[in-house]
GROMACS .gro file of C-alpha atoms in nm:
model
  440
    1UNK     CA    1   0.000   0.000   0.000
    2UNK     CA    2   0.272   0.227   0.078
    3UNK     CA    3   0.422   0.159  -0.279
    4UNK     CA    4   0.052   0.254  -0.418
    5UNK     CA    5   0.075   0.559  -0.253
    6UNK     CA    6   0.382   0.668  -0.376
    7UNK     CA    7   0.229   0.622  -0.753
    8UNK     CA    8  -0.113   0.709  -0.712
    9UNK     CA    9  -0.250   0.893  -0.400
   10UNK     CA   10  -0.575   0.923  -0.565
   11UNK     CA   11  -0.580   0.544  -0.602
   12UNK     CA   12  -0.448   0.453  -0.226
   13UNK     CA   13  -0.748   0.689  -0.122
   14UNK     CA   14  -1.010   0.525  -0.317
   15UNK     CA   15  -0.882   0.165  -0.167
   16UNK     CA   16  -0.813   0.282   0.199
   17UNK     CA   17  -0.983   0.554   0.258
   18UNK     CA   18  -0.837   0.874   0.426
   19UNK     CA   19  -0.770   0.767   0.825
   20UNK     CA   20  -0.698   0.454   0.998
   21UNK     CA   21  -0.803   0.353   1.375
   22UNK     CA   22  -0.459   0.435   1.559
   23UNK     CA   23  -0.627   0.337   1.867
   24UNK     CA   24  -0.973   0.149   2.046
   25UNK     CA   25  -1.017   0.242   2.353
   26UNK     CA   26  -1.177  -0.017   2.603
   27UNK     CA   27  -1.336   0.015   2.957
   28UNK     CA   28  -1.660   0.017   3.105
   29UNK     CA   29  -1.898   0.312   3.243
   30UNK     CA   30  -2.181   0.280   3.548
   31UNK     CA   31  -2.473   0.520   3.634
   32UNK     CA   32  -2.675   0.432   3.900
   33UNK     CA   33  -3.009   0.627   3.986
   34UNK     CA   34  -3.136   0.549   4.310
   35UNK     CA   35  -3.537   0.717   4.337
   36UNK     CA   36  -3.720   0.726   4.711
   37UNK     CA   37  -4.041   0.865   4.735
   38UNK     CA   38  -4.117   1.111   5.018
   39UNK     CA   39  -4.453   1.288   5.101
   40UNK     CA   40  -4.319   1.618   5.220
   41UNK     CA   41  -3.984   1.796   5.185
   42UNK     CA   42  -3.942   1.742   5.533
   43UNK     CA   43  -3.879   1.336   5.515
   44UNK     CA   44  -3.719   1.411   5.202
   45UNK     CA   45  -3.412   1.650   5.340
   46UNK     CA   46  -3.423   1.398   5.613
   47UNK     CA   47  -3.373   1.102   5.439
   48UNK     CA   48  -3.122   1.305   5.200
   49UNK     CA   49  -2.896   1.370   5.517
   50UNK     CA   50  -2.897   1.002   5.643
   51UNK     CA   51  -2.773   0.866   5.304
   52UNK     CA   52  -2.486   1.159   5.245
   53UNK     CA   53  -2.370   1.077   5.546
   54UNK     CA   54  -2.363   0.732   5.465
   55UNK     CA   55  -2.270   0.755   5.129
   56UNK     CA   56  -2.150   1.140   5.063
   57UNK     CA   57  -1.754   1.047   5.053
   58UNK     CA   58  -1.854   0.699   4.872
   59UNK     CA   59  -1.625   0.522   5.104
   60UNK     CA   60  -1.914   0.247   5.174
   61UNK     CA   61  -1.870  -0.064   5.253
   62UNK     CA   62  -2.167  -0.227   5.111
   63UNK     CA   63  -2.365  -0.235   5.398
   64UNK     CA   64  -2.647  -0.046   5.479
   65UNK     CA   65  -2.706   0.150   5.792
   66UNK     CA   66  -2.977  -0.026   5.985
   67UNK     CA   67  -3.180   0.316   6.080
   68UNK     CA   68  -3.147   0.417   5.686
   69UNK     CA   69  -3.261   0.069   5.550
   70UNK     CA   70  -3.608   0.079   5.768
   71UNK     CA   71  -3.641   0.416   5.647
   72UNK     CA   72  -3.599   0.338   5.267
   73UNK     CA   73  -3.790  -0.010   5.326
   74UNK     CA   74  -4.135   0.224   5.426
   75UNK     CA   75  -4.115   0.393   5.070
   76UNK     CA   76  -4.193   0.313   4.709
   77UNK     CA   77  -3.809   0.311   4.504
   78UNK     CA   78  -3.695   0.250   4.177
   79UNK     CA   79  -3.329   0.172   4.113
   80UNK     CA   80  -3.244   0.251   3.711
   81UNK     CA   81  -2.853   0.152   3.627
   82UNK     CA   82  -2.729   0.187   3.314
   83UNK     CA   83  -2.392  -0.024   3.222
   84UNK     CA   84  -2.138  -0.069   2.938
   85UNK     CA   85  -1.898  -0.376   3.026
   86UNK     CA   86  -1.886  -0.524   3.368
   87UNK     CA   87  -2.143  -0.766   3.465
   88UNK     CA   88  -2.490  -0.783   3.364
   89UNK     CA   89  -2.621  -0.890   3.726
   90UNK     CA   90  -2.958  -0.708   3.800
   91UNK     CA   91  -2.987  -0.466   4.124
   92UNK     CA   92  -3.301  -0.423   4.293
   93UNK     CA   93  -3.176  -0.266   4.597
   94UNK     CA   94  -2.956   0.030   4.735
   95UNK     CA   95  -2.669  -0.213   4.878
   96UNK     CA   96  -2.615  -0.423   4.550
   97UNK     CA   97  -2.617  -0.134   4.338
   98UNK     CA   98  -2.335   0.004   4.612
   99UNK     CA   99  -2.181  -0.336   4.594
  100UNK     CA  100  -2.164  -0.312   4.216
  101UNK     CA  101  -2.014   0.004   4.233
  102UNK     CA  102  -1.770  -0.132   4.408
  103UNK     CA  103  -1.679  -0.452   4.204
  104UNK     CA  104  -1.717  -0.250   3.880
  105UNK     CA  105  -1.354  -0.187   3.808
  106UNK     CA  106  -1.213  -0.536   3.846
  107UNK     CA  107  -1.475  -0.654   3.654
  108UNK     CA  108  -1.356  -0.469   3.352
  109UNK     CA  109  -1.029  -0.554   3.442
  110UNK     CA  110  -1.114  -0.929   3.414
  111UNK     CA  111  -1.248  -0.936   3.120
  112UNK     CA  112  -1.567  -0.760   3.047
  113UNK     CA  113  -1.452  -0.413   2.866
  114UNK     CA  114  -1.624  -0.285   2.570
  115UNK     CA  115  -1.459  -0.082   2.301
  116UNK     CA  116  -1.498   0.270   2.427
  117UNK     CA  117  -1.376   0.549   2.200
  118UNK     CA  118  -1.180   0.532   1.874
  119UNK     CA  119  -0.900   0.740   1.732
  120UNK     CA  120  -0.848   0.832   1.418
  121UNK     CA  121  -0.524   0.965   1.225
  122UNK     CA  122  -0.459   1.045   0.849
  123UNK     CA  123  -0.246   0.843   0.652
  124UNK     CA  124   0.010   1.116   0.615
  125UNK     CA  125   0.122   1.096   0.981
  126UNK     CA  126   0.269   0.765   0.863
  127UNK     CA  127   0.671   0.753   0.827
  128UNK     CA  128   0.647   0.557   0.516
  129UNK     CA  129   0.348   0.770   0.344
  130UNK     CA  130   0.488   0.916   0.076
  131UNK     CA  131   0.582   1.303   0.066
  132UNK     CA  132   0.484   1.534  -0.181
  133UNK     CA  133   0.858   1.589  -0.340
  134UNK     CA  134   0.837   1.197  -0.428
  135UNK     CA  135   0.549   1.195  -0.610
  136UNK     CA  136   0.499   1.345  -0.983
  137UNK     CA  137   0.370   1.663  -1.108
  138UNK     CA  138   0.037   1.545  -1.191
  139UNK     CA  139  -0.003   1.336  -0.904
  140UNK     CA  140   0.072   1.590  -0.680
  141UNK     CA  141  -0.156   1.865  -0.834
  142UNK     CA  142  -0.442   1.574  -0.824
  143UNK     CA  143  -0.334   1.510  -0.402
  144UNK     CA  144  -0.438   1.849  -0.378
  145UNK     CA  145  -0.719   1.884  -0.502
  146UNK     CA  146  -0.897   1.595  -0.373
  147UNK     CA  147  -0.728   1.740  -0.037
  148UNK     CA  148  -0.964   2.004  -0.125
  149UNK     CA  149  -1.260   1.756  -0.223
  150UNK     CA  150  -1.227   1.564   0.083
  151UNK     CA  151  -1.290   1.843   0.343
  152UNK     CA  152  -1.582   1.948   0.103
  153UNK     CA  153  -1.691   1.637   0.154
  154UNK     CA  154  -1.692   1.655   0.511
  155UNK     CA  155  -1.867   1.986   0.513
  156UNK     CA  156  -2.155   1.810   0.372
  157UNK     CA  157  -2.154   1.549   0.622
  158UNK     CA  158  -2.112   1.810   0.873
  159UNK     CA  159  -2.418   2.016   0.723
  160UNK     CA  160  -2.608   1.693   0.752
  161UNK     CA  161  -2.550   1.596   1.079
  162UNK     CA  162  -2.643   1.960   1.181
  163UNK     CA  163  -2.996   1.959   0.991
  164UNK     CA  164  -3.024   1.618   1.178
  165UNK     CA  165  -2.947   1.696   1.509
  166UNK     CA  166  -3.010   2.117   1.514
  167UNK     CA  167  -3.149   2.087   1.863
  168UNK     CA  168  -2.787   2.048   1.923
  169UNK     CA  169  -2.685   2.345   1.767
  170UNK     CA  170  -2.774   2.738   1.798
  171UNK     CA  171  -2.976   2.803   1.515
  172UNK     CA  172  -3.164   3.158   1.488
  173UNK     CA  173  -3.371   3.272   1.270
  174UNK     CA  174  -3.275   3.172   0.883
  175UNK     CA  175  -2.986   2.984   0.994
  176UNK     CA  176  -3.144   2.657   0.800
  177UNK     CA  177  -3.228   2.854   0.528
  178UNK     CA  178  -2.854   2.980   0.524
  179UNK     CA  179  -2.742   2.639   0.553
  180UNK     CA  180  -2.898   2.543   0.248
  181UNK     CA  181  -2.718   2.762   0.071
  182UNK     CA  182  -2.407   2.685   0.208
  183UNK     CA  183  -2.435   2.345   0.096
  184UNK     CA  184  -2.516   2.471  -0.264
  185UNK     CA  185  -2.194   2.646  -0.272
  186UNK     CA  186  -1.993   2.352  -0.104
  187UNK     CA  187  -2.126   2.108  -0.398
  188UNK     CA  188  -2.072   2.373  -0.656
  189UNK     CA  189  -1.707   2.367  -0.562
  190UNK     CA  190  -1.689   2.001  -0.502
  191UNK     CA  191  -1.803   1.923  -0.828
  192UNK     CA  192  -1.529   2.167  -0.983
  193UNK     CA  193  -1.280   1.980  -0.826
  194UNK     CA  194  -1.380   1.641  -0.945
  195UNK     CA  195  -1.401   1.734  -1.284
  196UNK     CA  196  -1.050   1.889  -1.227
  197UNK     CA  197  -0.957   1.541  -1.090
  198UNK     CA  198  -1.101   1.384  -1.370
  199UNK     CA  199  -0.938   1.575  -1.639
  200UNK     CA  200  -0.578   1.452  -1.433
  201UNK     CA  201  -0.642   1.120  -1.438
  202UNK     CA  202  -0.729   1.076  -1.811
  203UNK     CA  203  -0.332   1.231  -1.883
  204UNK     CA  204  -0.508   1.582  -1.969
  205UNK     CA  205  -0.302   1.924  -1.777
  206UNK     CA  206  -0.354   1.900  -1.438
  207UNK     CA  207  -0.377   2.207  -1.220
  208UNK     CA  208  -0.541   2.309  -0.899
  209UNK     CA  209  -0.863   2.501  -0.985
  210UNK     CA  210  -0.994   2.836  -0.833
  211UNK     CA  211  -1.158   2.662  -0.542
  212UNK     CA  212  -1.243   2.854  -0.213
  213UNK     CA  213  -1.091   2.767   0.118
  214UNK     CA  214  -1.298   2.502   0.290
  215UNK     CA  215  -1.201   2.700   0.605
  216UNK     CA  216  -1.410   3.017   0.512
  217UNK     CA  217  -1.713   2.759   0.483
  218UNK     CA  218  -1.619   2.599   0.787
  219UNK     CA  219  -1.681   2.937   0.987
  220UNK     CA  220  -2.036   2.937   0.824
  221UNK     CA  221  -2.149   2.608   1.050
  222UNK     CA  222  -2.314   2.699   1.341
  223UNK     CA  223  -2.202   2.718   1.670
  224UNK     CA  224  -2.227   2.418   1.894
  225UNK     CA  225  -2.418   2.392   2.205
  226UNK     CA  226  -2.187   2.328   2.521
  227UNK     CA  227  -2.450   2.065   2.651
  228UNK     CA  228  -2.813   1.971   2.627
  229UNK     CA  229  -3.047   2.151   2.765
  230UNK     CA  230  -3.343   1.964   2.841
  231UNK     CA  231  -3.705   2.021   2.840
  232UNK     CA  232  -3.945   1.834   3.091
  233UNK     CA  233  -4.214   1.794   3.293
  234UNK     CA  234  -4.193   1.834   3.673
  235UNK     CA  235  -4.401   1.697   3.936
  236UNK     CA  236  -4.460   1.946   4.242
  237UNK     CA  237  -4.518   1.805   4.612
  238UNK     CA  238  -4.813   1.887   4.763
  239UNK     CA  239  -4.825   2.169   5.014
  240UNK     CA  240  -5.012   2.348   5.332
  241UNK     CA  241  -5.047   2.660   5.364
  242UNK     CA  242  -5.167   2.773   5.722
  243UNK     CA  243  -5.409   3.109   5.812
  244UNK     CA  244  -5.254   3.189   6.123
  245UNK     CA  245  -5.191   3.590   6.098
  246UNK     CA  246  -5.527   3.740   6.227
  247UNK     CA  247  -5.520   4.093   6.064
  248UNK     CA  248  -5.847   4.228   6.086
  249UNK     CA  249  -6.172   4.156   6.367
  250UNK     CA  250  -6.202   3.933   6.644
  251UNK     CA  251  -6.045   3.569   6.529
  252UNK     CA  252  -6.416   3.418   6.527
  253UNK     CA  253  -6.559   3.318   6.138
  254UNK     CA  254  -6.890   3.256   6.308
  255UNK     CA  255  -7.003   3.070   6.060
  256UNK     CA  256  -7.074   3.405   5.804
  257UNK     CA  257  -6.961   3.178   5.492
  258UNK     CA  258  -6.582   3.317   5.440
  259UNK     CA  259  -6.428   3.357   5.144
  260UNK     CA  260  -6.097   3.123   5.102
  261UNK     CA  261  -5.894   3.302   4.807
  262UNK     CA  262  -5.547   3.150   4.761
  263UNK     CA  263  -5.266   3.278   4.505
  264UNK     CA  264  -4.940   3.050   4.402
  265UNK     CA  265  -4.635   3.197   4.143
  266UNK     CA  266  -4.340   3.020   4.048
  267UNK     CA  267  -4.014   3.268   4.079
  268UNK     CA  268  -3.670   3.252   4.015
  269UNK     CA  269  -3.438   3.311   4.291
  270UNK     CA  270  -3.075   3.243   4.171
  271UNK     CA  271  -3.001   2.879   4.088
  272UNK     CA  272  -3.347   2.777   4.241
  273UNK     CA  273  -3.702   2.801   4.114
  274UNK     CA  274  -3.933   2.892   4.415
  275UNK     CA  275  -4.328   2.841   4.480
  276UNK     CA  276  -4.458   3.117   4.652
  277UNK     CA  277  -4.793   3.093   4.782
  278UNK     CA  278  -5.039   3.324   5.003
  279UNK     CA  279  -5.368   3.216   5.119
  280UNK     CA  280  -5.653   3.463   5.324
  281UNK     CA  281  -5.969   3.350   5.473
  282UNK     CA  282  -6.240   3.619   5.551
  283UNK     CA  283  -6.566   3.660   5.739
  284UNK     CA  284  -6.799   3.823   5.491
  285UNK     CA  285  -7.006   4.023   5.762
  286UNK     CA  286  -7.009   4.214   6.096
  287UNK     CA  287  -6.658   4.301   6.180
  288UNK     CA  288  -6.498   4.109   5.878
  289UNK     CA  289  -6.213   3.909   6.057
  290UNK     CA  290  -5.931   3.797   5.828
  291UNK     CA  291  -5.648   3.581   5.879
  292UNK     CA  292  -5.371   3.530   5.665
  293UNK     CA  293  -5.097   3.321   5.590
  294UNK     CA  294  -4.794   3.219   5.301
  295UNK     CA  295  -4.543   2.928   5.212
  296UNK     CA  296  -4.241   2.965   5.026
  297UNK     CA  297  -4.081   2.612   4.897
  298UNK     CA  298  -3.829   2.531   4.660
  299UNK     CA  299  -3.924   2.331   4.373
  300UNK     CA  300  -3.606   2.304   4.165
  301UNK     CA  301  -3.272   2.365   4.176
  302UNK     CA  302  -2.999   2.358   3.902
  303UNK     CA  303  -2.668   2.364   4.139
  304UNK     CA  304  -2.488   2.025   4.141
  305UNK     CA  305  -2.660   1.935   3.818
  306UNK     CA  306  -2.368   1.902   3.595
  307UNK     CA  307  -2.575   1.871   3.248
  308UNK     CA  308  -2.724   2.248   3.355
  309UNK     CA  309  -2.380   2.382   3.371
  310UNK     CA  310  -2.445   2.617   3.074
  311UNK     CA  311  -2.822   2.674   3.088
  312UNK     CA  312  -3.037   2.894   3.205
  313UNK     CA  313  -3.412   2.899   3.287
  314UNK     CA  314  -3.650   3.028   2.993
  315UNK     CA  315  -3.902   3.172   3.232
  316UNK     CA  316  -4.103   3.286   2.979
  317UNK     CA  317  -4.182   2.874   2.845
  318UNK     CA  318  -4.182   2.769   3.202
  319UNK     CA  319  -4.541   2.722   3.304
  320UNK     CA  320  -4.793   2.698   3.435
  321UNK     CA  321  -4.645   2.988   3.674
  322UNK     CA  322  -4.930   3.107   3.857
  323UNK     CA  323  -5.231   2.913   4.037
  324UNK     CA  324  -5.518   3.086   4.166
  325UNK     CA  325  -5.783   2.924   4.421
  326UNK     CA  326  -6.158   3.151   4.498
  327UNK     CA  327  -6.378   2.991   4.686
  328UNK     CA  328  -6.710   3.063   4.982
  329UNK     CA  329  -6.636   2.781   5.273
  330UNK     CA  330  -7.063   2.843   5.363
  331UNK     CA  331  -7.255   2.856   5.629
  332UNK     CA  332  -7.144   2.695   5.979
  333UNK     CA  333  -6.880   2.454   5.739
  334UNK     CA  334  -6.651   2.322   5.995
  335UNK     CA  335  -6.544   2.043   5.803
  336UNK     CA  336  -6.232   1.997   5.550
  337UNK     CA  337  -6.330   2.087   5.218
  338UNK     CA  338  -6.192   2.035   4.917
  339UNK     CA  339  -6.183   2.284   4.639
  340UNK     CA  340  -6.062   2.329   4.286
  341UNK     CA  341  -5.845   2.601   4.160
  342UNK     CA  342  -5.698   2.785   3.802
  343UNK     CA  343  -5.374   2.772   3.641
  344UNK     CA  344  -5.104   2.587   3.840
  345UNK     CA  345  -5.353   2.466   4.125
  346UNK     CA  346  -5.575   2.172   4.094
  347UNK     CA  347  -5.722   2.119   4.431
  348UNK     CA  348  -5.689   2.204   4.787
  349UNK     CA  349  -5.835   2.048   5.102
  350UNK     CA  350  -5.902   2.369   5.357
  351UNK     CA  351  -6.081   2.430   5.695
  352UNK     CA  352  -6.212   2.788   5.680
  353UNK     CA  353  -6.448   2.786   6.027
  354UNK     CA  354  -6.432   2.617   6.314
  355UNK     CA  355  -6.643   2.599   6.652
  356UNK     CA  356  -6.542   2.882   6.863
  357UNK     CA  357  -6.213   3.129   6.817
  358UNK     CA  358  -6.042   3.031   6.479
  359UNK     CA  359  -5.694   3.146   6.569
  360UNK     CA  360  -5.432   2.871   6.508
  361UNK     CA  361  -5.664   2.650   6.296
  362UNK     CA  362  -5.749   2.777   5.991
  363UNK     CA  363  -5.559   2.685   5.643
  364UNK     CA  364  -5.536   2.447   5.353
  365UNK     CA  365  -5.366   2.099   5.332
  366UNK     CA  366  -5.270   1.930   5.044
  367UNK     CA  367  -5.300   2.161   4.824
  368UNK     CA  368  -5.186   1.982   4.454
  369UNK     CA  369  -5.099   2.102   4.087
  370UNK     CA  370  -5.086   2.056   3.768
  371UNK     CA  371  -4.719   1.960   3.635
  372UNK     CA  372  -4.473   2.228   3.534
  373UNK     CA  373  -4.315   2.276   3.177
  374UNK     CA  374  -3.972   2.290   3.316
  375UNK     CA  375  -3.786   2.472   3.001
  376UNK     CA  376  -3.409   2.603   2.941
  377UNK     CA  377  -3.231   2.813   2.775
  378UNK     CA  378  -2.903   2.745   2.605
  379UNK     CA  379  -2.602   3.003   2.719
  380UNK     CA  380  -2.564   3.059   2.423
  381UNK     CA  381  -2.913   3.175   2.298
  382UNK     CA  382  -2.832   3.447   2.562
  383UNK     CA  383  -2.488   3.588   2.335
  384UNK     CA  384  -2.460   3.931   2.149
  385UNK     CA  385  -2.399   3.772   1.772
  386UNK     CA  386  -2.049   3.934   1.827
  387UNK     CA  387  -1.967   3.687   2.036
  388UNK     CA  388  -2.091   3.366   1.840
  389UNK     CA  389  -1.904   3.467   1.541
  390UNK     CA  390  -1.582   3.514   1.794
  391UNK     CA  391  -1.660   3.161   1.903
  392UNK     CA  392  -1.670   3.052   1.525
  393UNK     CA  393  -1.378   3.179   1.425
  394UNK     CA  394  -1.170   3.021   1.754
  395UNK     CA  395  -1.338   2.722   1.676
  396UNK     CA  396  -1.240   2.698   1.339
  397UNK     CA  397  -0.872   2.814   1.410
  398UNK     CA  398  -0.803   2.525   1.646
  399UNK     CA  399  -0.964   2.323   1.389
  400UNK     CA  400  -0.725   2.433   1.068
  401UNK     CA  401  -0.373   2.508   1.298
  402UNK     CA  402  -0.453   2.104   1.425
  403UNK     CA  403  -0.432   1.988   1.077
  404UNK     CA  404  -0.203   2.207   0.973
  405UNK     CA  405   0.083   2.090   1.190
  406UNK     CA  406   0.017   1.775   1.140
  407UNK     CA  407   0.100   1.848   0.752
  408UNK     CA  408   0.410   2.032   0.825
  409UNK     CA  409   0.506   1.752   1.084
  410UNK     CA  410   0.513   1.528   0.727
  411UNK     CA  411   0.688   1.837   0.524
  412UNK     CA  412   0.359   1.855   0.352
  413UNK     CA  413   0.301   2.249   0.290
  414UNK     CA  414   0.220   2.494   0.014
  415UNK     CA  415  -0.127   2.518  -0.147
  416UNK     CA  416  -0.241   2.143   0.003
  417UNK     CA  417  -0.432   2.193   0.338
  418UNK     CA  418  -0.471   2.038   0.614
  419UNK     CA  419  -0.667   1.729   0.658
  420UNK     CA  420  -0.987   1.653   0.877
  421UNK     CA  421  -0.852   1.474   1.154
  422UNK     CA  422  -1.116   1.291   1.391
  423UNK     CA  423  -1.017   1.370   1.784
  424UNK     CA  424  -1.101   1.085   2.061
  425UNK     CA  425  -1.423   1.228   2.155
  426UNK     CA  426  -1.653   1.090   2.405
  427UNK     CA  427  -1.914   0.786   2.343
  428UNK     CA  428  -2.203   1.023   2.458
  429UNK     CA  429  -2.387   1.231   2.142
  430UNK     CA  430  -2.296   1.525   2.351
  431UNK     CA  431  -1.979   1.552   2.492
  432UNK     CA  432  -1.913   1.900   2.507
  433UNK     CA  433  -1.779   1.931   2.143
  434UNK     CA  434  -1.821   2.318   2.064
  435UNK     CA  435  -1.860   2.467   1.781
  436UNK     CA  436  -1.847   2.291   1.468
  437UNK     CA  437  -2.017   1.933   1.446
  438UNK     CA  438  -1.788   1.671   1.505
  439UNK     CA  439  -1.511   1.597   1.274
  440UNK     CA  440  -1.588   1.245   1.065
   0.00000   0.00000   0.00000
């Protein structure tokens, strides 16, 4: 093969391609998801304390602590573990998935790793691969241009991959239009150079052609996220909300039919979404006693959520953000009621009148909603167009000066360019890859 390079290039290409694997990485990878239900956030920071402490260092030693295990043993769980290599051995409970954390490595090391990552290099990193002073005129004009073909090549494949995947990639307003276009000029180019090659290997002259730098179409791509950001549904705990602030008469309902009116709003606060709620309760006669009361809760929070590193809430999809609750408790009601609500609020279970002085026992239990669009921005979405195209152009920089000394590692310069070379990237779709798509 070497000796086919040295005569035809174009040949050696069409029967080996343009890379070879110069490495297959093996190994394994474990994610275990461990899910307890609580019924209030109470248990849950509870229960969240007991297992850091038993587990926050992950210096375990596979057993349980007795106090912890009775606790998770009174609640529904799901265990979800996802595993390339290793064993295969189902977990159904907190200590063997602790206990397979813990055998994990040695059981790739025994035997059970699974090809991981590849690397790929050009041909022209290769001692023996001929240089361009060995080969003839017309074989090296023709080396050079399908140089030139090749990376056109691969910005089509990139262009593809973005239309097919653009939720990866920041895409404004008549970026896939522009796209389109950009691939009409790529194939308008590409085609130009095959003919070129075409006229070279028939024994016609045999030149380079005025073909544009695949570089300056490169910088048209556009930018890469830095991670997913994801788009969801979240469940919200039930709440209670307590009346106990009398602000206006003489603490006694009296049985005068009160009006229950209760208001919820979702609000950013930092790194944490909050649920703010008030609630008032009011006599509708005589001296009009009131008694009011609020809740704030935290509903979700983005710290130590690595995937969320570089998003952002989009408060504006989130929803629904506001819940609204109107309702008369009637006439001598002393019993829990329940009663539906608007937006964000479906019911709520509330005691608006009881025998005697109401102070201390008025409010609304269980009070449940609807789920929440939980919606994020990418950081990007949130940079000046300055900035992407300074992001572009680094991108695409690190991308041509990479190939570029590999080329002049070879003594391979002049009009020939550098090569697409394919970087160990992780298995994951995305694994932080920014900018441009990722090389072929």
């Amino acid at each position: 093969m070497a000796t086919l390079a040295s005569k035809s290039p174009a040949e050696f290409r069409q029967k080996c391609g343009s890379y070879f694997v110069s490495a297959v990485t093996t190994g394994g990878e474990l994610d275990g998801f461990v899910s307890i239900e609580t019924t209030n956030r109470q248990e849950k920071e509870a229960l969240s304390a007991m297992f850091n402490a038993e587990y926050g260092t992950f210096k375990a030693s596979g057993q349980i602590d007795t106090n912890l295990q009775q606790e998770i043993s009174k609640r529904q769980r799901h265990i979800k573990v996802h595993e390339v290599g290793g064993t295969t051995a189902t977990v159904e409970t907190p200590e063997e998935l602790v206990a397979k954390f813990k055998g994990f490595a040695e059981s790739i090391a025994t035997g059970n790793a699974r090809p991981y990552r590849a690397s790929l290099q050009s041909y022209q990193t290769l001692p023996n691969y001929p240089a361009a002073s060995q080969l003839s005129e017309t074989e090296r004009e023709l080396d050079k241009i399908m140089t030139f073909a090749l990376q056109y090549m691969t910005l089509l494949e990139d262009i593809s991959y973005t239309f097919n995947h653009k939720e990866q990639f920041f895409m404004p307003g008549g970026a896939a239009e522009g796209l389109k276009s950009l691939r009409d000029d790529i194939k308008k180019d590409l085609d130009l150079a095959e003919a070129e090659a075409n006229k070279c290997r028939k024994g016609g002259a045999c030149s380079v052609p005025a073909l544009r730098n695949p570089d300056d179409f490169r910088s048209q791509l556009p930018l890469r996220y830095k991670s997913t950001c994801p788009t969801t549904q979240l469940d919200l705990q039930p709440i209670e909300i307590k009346a106990q602030q009398l602000v206006r008469g003489d603490a006694e309902m009296k049985g005068h039919n009160p009006k229950i009116t209760m208001d919820v709003r979702i609000e950013q606060v930092g790194s944490r979404l909050m649920l703010n709620g008030t609630l008032k309760m009011e006599e509708d006669r005589k001296d009009y006693t009131t008694f009011t009361g609020s809740v704030s809760t935290v509903v979700y929070d983005t710290v130590d959520k690595p995937d969320l590193t570089h998003c952002a809430y989009a408060l504006d999809k989130i929803g629904p953000k506001e819940g609204k609750l109107v309702a008369n408790g009637g006439k001598d009601n002393h019993d829990p009621t329940s009663y539906g609500g608007t937006g964000l609020i479906t019911t709520a279970l509330c005691i608006s009148d009881t025998v005697g002085n109401d102070a201390g026992k008025l409010g609304c239990k269980n009070v449940t909603f609807n789920k929440l669009n939980l919606v994020f921005l990418h950081e990007e979405d949130t940079l000046p167009a300055s900035q992407i195209q300074a992001r572009k152009a680094e991108n695409v920089r690190k991308y041509h000066d990479l190939g570029t000394a590999i080329m002049k590692s070879k003594g391979i310069e002049g009009k020939t360019l550098a090569p697409t070379v394919q970087l160990p990237r992780e298995r994951r779709e995305h694994g932080g890859q920014l900018g441009t798509p990722p090389p072929r």
